[in-house]
Short mmCIF file of N, CA and C in Angstrom, two decimals:
data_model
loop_
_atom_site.label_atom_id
_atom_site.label_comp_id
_atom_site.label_asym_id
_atom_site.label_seq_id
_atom_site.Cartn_x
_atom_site.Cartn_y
_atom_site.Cartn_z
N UNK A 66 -14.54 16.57 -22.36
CA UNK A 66 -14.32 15.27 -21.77
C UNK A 66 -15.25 15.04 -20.58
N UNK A 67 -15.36 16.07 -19.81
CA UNK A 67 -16.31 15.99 -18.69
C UNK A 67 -17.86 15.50 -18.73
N UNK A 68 -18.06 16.20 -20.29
CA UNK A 68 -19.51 15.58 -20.84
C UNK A 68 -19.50 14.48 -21.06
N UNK A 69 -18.95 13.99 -21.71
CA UNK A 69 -18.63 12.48 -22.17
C UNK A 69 -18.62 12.09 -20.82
N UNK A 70 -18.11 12.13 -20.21
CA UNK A 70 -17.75 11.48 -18.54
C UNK A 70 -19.34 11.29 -18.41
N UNK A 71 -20.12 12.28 -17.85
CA UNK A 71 -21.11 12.63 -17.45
C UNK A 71 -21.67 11.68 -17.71
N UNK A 72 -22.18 11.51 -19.44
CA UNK A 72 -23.01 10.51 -20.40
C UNK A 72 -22.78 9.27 -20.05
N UNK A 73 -21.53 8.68 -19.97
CA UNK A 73 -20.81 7.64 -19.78
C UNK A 73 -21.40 7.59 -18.11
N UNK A 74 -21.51 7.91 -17.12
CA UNK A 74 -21.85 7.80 -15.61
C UNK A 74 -23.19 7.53 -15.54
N UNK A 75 -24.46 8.48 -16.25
CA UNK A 75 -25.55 8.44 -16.29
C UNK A 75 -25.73 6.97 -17.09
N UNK A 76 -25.04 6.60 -18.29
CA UNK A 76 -25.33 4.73 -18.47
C UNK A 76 -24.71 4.03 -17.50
N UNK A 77 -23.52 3.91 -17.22
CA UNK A 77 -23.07 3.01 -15.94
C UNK A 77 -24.64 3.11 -14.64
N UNK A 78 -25.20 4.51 -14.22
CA UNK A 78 -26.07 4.41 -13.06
C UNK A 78 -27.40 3.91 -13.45
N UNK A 79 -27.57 3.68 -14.99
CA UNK A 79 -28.78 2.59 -15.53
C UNK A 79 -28.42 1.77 -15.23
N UNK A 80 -27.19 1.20 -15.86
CA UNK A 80 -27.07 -0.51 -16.14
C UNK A 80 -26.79 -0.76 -14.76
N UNK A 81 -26.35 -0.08 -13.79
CA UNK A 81 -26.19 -0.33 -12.19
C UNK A 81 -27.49 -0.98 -11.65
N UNK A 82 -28.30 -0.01 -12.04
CA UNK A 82 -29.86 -0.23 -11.28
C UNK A 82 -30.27 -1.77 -11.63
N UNK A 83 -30.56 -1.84 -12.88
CA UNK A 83 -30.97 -2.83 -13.87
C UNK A 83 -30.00 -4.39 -13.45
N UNK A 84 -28.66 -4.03 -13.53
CA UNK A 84 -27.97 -5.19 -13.07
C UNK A 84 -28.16 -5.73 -11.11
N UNK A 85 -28.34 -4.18 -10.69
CA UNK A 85 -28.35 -5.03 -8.88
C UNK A 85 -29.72 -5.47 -8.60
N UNK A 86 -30.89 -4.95 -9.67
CA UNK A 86 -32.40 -5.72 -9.59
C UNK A 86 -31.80 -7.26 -10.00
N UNK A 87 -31.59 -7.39 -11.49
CA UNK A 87 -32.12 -8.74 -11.95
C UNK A 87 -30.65 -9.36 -10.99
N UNK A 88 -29.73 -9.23 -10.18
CA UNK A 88 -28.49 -10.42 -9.40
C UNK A 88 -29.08 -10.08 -8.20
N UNK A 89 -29.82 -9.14 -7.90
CA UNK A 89 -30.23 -9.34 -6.01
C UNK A 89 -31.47 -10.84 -6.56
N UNK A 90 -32.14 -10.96 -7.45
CA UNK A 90 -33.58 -11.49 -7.15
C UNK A 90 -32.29 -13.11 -7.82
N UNK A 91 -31.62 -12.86 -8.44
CA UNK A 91 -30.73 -14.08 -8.75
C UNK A 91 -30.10 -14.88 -7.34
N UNK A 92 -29.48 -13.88 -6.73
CA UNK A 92 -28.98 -14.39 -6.05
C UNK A 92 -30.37 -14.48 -4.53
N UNK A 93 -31.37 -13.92 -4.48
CA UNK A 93 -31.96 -14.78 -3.90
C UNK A 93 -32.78 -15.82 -4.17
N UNK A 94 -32.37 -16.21 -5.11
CA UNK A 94 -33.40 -17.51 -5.85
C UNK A 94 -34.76 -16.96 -6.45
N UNK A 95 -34.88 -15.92 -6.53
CA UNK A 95 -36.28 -15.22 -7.23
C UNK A 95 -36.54 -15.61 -8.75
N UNK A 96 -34.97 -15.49 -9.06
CA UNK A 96 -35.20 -15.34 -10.57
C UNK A 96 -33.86 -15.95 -11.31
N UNK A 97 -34.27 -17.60 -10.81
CA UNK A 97 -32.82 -18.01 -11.27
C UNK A 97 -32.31 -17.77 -12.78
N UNK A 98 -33.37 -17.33 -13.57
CA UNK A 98 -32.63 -17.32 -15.52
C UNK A 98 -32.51 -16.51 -15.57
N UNK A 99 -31.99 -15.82 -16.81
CA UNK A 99 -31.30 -14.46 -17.45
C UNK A 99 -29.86 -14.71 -17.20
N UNK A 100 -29.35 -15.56 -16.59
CA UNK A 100 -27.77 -15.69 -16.67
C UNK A 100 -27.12 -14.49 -17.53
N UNK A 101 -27.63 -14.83 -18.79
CA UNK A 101 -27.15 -14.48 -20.21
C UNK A 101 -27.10 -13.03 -20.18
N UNK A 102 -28.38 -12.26 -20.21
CA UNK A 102 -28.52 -11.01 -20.12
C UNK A 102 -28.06 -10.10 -18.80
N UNK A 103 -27.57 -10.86 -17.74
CA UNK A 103 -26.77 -10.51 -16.89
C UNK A 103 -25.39 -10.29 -17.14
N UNK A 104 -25.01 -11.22 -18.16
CA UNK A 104 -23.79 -11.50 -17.91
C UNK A 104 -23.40 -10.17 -19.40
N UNK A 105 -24.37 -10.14 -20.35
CA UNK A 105 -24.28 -9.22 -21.42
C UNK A 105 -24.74 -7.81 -21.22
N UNK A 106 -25.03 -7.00 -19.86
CA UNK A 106 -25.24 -6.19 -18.82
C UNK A 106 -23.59 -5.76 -18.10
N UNK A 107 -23.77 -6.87 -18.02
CA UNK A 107 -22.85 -6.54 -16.58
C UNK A 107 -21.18 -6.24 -17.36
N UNK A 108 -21.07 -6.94 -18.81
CA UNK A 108 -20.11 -6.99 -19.48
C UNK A 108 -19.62 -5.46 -20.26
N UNK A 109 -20.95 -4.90 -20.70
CA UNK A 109 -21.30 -3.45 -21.04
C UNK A 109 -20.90 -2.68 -19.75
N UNK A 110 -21.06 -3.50 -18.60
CA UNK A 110 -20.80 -1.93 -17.59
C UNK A 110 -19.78 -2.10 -17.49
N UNK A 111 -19.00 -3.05 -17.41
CA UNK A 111 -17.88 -2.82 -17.00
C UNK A 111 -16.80 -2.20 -18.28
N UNK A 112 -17.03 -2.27 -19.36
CA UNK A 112 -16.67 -1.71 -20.60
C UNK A 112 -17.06 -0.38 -20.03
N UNK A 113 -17.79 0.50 -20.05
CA UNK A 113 -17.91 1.90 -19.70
C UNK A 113 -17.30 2.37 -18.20
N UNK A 114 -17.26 1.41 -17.50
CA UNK A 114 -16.62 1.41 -16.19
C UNK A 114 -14.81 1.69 -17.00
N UNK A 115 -14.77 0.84 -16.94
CA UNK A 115 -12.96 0.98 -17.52
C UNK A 115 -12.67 2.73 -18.42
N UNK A 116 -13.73 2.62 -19.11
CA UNK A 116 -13.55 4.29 -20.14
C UNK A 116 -14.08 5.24 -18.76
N UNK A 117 -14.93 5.21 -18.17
CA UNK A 117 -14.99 6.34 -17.08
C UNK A 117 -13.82 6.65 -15.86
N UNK A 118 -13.36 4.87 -15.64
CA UNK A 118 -11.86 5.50 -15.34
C UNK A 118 -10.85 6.06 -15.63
N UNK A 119 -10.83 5.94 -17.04
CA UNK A 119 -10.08 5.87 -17.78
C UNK A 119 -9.73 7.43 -17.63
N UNK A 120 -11.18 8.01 -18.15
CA UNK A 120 -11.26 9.69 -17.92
C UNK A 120 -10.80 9.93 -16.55
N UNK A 121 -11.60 9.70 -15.28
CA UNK A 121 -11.09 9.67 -14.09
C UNK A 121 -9.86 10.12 -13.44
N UNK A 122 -8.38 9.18 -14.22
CA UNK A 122 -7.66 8.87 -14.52
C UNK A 122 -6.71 10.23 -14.64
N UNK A 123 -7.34 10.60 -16.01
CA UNK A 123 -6.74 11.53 -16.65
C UNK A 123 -7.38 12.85 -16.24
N UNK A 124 -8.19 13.02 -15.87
CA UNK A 124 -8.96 13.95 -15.19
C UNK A 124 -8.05 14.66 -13.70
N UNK A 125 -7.91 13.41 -12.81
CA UNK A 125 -6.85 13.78 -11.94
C UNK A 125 -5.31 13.79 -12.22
N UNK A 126 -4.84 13.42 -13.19
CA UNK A 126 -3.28 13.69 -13.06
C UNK A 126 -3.74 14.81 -13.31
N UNK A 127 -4.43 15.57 -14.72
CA UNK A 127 -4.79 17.03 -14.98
C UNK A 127 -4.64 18.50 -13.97
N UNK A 128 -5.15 17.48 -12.81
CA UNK A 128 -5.40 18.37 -11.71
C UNK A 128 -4.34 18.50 -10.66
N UNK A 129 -4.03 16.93 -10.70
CA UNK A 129 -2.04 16.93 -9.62
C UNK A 129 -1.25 18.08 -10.61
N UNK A 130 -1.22 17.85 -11.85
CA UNK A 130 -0.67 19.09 -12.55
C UNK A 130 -0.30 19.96 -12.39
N UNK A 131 -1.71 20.67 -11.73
CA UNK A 131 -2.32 22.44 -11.93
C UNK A 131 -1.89 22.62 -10.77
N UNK A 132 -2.24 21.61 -9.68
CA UNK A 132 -2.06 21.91 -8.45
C UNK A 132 -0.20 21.91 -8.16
N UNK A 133 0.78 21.26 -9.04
CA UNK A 133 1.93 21.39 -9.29
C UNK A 133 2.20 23.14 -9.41
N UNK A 134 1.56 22.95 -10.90
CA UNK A 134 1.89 24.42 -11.76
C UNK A 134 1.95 26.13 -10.59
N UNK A 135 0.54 25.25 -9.96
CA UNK A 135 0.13 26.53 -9.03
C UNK A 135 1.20 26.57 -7.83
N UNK A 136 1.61 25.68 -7.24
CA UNK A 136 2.66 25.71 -6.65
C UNK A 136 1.26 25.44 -4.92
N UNK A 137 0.31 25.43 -5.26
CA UNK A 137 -0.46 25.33 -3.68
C UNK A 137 -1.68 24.44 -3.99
N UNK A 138 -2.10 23.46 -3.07
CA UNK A 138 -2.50 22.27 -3.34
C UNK A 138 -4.14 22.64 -2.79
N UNK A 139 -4.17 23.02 -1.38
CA UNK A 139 -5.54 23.44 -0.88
C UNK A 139 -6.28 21.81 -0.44
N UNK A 140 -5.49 20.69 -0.03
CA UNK A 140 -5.85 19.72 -0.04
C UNK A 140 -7.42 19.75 0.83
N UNK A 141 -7.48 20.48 2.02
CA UNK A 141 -8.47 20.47 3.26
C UNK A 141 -9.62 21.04 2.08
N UNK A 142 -9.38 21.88 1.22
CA UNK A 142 -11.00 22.40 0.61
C UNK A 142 -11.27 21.94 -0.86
N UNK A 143 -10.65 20.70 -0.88
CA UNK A 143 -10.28 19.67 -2.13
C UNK A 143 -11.51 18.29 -1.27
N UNK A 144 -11.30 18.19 -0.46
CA UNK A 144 -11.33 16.92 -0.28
C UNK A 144 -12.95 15.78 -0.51
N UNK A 145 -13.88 16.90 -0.98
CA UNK A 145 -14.70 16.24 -1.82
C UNK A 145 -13.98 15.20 -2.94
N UNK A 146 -13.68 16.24 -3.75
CA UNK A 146 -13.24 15.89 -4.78
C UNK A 146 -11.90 15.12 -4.64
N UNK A 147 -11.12 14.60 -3.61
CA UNK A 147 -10.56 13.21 -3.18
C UNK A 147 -11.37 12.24 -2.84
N UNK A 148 -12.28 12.72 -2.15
CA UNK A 148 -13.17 11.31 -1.48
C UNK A 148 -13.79 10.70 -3.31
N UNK A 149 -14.35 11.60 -4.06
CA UNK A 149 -14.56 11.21 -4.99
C UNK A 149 -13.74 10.29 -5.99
N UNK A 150 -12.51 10.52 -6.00
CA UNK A 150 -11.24 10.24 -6.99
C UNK A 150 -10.76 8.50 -5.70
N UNK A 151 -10.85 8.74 -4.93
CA UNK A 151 -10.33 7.45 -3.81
C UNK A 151 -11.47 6.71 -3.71
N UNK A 152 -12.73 7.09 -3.81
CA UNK A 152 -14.03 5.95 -3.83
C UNK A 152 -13.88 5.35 -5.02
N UNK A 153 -13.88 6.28 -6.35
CA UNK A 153 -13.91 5.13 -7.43
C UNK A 153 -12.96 4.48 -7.71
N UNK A 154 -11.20 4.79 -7.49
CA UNK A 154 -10.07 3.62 -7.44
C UNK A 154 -10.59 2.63 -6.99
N UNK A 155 -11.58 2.80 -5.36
CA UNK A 155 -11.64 1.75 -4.03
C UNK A 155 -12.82 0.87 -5.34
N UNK A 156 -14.05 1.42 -5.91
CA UNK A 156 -14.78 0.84 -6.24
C UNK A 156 -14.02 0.05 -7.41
N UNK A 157 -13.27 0.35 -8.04
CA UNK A 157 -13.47 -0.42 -9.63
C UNK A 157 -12.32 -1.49 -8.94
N UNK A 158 -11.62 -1.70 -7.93
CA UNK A 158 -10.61 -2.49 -7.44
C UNK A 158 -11.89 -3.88 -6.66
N UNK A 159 -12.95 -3.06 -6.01
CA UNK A 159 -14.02 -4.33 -5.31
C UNK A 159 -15.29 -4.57 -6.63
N UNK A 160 -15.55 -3.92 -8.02
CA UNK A 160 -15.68 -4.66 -8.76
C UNK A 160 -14.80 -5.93 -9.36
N UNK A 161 -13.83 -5.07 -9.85
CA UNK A 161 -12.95 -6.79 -10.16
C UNK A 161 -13.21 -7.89 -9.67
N UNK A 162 -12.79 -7.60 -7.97
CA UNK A 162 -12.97 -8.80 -7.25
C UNK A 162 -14.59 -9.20 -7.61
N UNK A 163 -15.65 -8.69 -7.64
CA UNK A 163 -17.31 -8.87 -7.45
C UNK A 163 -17.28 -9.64 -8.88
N UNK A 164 -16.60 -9.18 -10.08
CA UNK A 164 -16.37 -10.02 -11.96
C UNK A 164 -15.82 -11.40 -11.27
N UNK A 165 -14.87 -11.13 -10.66
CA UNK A 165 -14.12 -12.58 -10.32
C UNK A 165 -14.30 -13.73 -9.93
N UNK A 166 -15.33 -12.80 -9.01
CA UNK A 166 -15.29 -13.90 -7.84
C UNK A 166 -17.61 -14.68 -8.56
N UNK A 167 -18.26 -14.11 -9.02
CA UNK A 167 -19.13 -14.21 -10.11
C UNK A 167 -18.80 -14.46 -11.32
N UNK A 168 -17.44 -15.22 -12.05
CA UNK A 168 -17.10 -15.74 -12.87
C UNK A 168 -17.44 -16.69 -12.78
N UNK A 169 -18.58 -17.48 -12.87
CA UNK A 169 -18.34 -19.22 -12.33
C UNK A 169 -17.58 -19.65 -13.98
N UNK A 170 -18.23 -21.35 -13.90
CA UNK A 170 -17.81 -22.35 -14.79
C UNK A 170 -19.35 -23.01 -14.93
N UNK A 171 -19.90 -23.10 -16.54
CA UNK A 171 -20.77 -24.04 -16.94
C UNK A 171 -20.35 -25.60 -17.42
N UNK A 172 -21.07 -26.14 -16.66
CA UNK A 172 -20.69 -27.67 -16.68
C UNK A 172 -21.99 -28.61 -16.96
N UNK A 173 -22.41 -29.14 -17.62
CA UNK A 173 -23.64 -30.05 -17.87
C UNK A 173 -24.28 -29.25 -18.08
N UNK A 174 -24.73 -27.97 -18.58
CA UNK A 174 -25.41 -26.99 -18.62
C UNK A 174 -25.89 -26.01 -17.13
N UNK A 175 -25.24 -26.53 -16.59
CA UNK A 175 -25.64 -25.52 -14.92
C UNK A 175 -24.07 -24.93 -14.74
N UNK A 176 -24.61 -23.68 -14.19
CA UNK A 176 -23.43 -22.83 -13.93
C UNK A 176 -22.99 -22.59 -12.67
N UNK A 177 -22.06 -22.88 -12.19
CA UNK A 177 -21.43 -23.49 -10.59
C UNK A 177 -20.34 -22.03 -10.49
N UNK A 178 -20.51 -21.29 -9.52
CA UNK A 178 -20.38 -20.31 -8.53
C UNK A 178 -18.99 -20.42 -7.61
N UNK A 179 -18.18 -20.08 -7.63
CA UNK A 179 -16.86 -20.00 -6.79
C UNK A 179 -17.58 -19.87 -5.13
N UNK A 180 -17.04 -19.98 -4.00
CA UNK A 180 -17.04 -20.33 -2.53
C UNK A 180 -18.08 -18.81 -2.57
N UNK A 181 -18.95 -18.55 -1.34
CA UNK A 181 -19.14 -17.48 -0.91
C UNK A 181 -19.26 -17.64 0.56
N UNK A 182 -18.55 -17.35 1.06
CA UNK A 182 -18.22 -17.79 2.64
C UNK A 182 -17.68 -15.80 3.19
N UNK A 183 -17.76 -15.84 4.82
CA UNK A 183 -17.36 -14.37 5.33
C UNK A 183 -16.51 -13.59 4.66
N UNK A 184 -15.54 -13.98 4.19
CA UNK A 184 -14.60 -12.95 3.51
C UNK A 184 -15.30 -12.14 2.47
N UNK A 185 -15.79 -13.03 1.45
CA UNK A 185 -16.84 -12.51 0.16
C UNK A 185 -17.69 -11.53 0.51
N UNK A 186 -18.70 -12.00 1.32
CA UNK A 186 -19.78 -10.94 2.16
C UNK A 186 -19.64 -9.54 2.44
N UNK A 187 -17.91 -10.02 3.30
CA UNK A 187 -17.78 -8.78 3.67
C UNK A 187 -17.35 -7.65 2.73
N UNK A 188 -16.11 -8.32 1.94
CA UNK A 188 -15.65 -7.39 0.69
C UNK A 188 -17.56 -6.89 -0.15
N UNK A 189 -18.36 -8.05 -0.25
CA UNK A 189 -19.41 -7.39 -1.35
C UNK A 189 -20.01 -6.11 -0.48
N UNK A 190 -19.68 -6.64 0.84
CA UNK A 190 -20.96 -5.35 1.37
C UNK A 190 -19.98 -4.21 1.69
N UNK A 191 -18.59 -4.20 1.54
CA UNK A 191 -17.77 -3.34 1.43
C UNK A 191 -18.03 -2.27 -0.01
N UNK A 192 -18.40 -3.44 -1.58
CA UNK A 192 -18.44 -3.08 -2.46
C UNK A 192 -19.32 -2.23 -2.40
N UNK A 193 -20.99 -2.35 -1.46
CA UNK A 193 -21.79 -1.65 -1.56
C UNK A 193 -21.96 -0.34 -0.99
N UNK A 194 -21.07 -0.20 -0.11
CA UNK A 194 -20.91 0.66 1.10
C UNK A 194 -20.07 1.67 0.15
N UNK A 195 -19.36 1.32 -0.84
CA UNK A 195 -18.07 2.36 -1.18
C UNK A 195 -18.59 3.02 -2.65
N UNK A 196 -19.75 1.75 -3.44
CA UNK A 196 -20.25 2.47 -4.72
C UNK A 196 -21.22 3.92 -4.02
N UNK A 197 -21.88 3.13 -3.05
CA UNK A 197 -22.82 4.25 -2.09
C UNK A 197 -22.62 5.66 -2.10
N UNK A 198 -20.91 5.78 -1.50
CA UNK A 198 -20.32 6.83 -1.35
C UNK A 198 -19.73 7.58 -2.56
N UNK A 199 -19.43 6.39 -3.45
CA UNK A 199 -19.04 7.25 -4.75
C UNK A 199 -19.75 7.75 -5.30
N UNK A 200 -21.29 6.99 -5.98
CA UNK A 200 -22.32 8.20 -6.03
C UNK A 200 -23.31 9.27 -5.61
N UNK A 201 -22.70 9.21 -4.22
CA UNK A 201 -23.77 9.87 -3.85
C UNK A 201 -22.91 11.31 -3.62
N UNK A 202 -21.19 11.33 -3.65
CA UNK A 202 -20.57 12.15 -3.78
C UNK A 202 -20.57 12.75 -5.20
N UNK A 203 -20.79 12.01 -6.24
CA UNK A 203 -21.05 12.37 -7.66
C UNK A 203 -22.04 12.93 -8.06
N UNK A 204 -23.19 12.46 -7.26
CA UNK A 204 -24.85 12.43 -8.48
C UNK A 204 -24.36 14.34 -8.48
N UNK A 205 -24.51 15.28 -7.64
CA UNK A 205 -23.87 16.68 -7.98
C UNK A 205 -23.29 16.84 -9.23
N UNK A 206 -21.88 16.96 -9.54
CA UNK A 206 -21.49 17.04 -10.93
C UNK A 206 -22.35 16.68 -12.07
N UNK A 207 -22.74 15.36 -12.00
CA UNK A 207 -23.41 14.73 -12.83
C UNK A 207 -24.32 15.43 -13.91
N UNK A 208 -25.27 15.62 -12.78
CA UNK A 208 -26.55 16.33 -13.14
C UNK A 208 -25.79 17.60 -13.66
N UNK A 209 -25.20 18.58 -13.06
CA UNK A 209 -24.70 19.82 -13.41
C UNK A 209 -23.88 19.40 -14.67
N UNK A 210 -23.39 18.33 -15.13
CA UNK A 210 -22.50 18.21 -16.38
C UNK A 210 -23.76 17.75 -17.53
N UNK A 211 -24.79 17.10 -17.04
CA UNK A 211 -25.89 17.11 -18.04
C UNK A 211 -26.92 18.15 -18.39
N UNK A 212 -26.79 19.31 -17.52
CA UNK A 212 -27.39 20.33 -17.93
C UNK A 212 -28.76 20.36 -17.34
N UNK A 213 -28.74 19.69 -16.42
CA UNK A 213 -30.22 19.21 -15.30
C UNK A 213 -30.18 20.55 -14.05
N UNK A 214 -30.90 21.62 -14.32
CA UNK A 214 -30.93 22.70 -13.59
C UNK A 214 -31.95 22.69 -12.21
N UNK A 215 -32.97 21.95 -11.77
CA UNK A 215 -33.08 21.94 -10.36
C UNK A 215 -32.67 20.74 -9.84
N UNK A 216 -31.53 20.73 -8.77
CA UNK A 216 -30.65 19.98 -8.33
C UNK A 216 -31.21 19.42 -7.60
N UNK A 217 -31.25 20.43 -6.61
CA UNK A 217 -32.21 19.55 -5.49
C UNK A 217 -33.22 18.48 -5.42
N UNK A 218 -34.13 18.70 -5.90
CA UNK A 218 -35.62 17.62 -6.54
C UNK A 218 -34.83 16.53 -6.64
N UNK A 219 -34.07 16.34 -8.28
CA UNK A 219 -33.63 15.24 -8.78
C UNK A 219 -32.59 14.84 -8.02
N UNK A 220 -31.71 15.46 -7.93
CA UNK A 220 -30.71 14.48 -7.15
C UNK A 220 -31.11 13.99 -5.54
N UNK A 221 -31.91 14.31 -4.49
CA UNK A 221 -32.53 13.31 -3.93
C UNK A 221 -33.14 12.55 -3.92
N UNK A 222 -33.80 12.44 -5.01
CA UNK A 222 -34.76 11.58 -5.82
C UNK A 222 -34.10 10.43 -6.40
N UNK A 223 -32.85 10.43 -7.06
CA UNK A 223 -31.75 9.71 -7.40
C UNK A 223 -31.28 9.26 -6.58
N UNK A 224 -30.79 9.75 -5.46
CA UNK A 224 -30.30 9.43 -4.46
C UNK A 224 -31.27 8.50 -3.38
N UNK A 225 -32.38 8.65 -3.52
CA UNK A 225 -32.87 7.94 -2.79
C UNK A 225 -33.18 6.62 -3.39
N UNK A 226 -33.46 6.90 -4.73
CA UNK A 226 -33.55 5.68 -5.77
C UNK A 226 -32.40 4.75 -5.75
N UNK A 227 -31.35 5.16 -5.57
CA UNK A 227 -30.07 4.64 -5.55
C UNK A 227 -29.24 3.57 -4.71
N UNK A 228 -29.88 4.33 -2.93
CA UNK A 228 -29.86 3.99 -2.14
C UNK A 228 -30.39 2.61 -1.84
N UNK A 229 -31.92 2.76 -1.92
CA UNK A 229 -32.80 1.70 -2.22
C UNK A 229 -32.46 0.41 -2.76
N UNK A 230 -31.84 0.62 -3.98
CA UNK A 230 -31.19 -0.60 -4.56
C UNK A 230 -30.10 -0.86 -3.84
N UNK A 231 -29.10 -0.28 -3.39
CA UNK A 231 -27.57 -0.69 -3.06
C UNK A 231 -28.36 -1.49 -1.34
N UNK A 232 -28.80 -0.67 -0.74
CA UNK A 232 -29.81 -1.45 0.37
C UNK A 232 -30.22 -2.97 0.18
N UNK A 233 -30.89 -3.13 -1.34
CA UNK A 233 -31.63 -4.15 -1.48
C UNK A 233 -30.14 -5.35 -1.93
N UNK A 234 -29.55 -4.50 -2.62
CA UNK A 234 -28.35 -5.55 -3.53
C UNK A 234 -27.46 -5.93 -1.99
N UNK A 235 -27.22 -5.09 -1.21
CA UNK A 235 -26.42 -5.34 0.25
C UNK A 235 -27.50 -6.61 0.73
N UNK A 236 -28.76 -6.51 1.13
CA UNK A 236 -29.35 -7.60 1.70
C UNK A 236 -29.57 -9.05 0.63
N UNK A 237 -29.69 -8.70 -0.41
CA UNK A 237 -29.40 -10.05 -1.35
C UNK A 237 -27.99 -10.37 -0.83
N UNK A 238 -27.08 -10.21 -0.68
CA UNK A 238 -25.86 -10.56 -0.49
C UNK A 238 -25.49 -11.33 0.60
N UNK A 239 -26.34 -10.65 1.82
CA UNK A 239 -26.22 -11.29 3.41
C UNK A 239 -27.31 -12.66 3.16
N UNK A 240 -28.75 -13.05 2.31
CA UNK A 240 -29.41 -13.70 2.14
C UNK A 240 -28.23 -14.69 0.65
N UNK A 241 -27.48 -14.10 0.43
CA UNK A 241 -26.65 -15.27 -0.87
C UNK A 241 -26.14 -16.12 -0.18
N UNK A 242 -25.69 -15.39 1.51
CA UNK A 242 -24.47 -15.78 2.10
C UNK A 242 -25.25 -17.14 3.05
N UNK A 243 -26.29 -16.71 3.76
CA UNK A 243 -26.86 -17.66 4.67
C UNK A 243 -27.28 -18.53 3.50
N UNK A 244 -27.82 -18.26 2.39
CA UNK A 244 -28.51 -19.70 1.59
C UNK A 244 -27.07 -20.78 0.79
N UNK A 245 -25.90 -19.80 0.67
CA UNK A 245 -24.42 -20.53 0.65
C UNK A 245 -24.26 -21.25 1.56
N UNK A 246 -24.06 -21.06 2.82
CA UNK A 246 -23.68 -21.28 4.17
C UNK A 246 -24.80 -23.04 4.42
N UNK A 247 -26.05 -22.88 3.87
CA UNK A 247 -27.04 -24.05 3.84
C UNK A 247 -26.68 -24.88 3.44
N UNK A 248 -26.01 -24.66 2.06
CA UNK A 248 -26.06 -25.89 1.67
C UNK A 248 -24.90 -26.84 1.78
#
């Protein structure tokens, strides 16, 4: 199951990249078309999003279990692996809202956008701040569950790649908000 997990994480951290390029340059007016292929992107991740929780999920009761069975919990030399299990609840709870609230309505053929005013901003740059932490607490396993043996190299390399975008998708967001705020 862990492999599968793995496989399933390594497409979610494509379609991640791919989706916060083509909605940062959307939402700064770079590249107003592709609606479509955004929306048939973003629909796929969240389909593998739901099955990686899903594992997630079941992954940790597995472990409340053991840690039952064993009778001793070790929470203080656990707590990677909480920050991990509490970032992605936190994340797939500020996706929803990010599906939701990017649900618009097509009308005359133009597609009209729900409010984006301070609250939004802050939850999105919350969203970005907390995917941040979830993978960058992950890319480790990851790689080690795909069988990627020098860690180091690649996973800062990932990590910096990663960064970069969530950086860029955070400042599209503060630039969605002032060009909202304009009009």
């Amino acid at each position: 199951m862990r492999k599968i997990n793995a496989v399933i994480s390594s497409s979610i951290l494509v379609l991640f990249a791919i989706h916060g390029v083509i909605g940062g340059f959307q939402l700064a007016g770079i590249y107003p078309g592709g609606v479509r292929v955004l929306k048939m992107l973003a629909r796929l991740m969240l389909t593998l999003i739901l099955v990686h929780g899903a594992i997630g999920i079941r992954l940790t009761i597995d472990t409340l279990y053991a840690m039952k069975k064993a009778g001793v919990s070790y929470w203080k030399d656990n707590r990677l692996f909480w920050a991990r299990r509490i970032s992605g609840f936190a994340v797939f709870f500020l996706i929803l809202f990010h599906v939701i609230l990017f649900l618009g309505t097509e009308a005359d053929g133009a597609y009209r956008l729900r409010l984006f005013a301070m609250p939004q901003l802050l939850l999105h740059l919350l969203l970005v701040a907390v995917t941040a932490l979830h993978v960058i607490a992950n890319v480790r396993p990851v790689l080690i569950a795909c069988g990627i043996r020098s860690l180091k190299e690649i996973a800062a390399e990932l990590i910096a790649v990663l960064c970069v975008i969530l950086v860029f998708a955070g400042a599209m967001f503060v630039l969605y908000y002032f060009r909202w705020m304009a009009v």
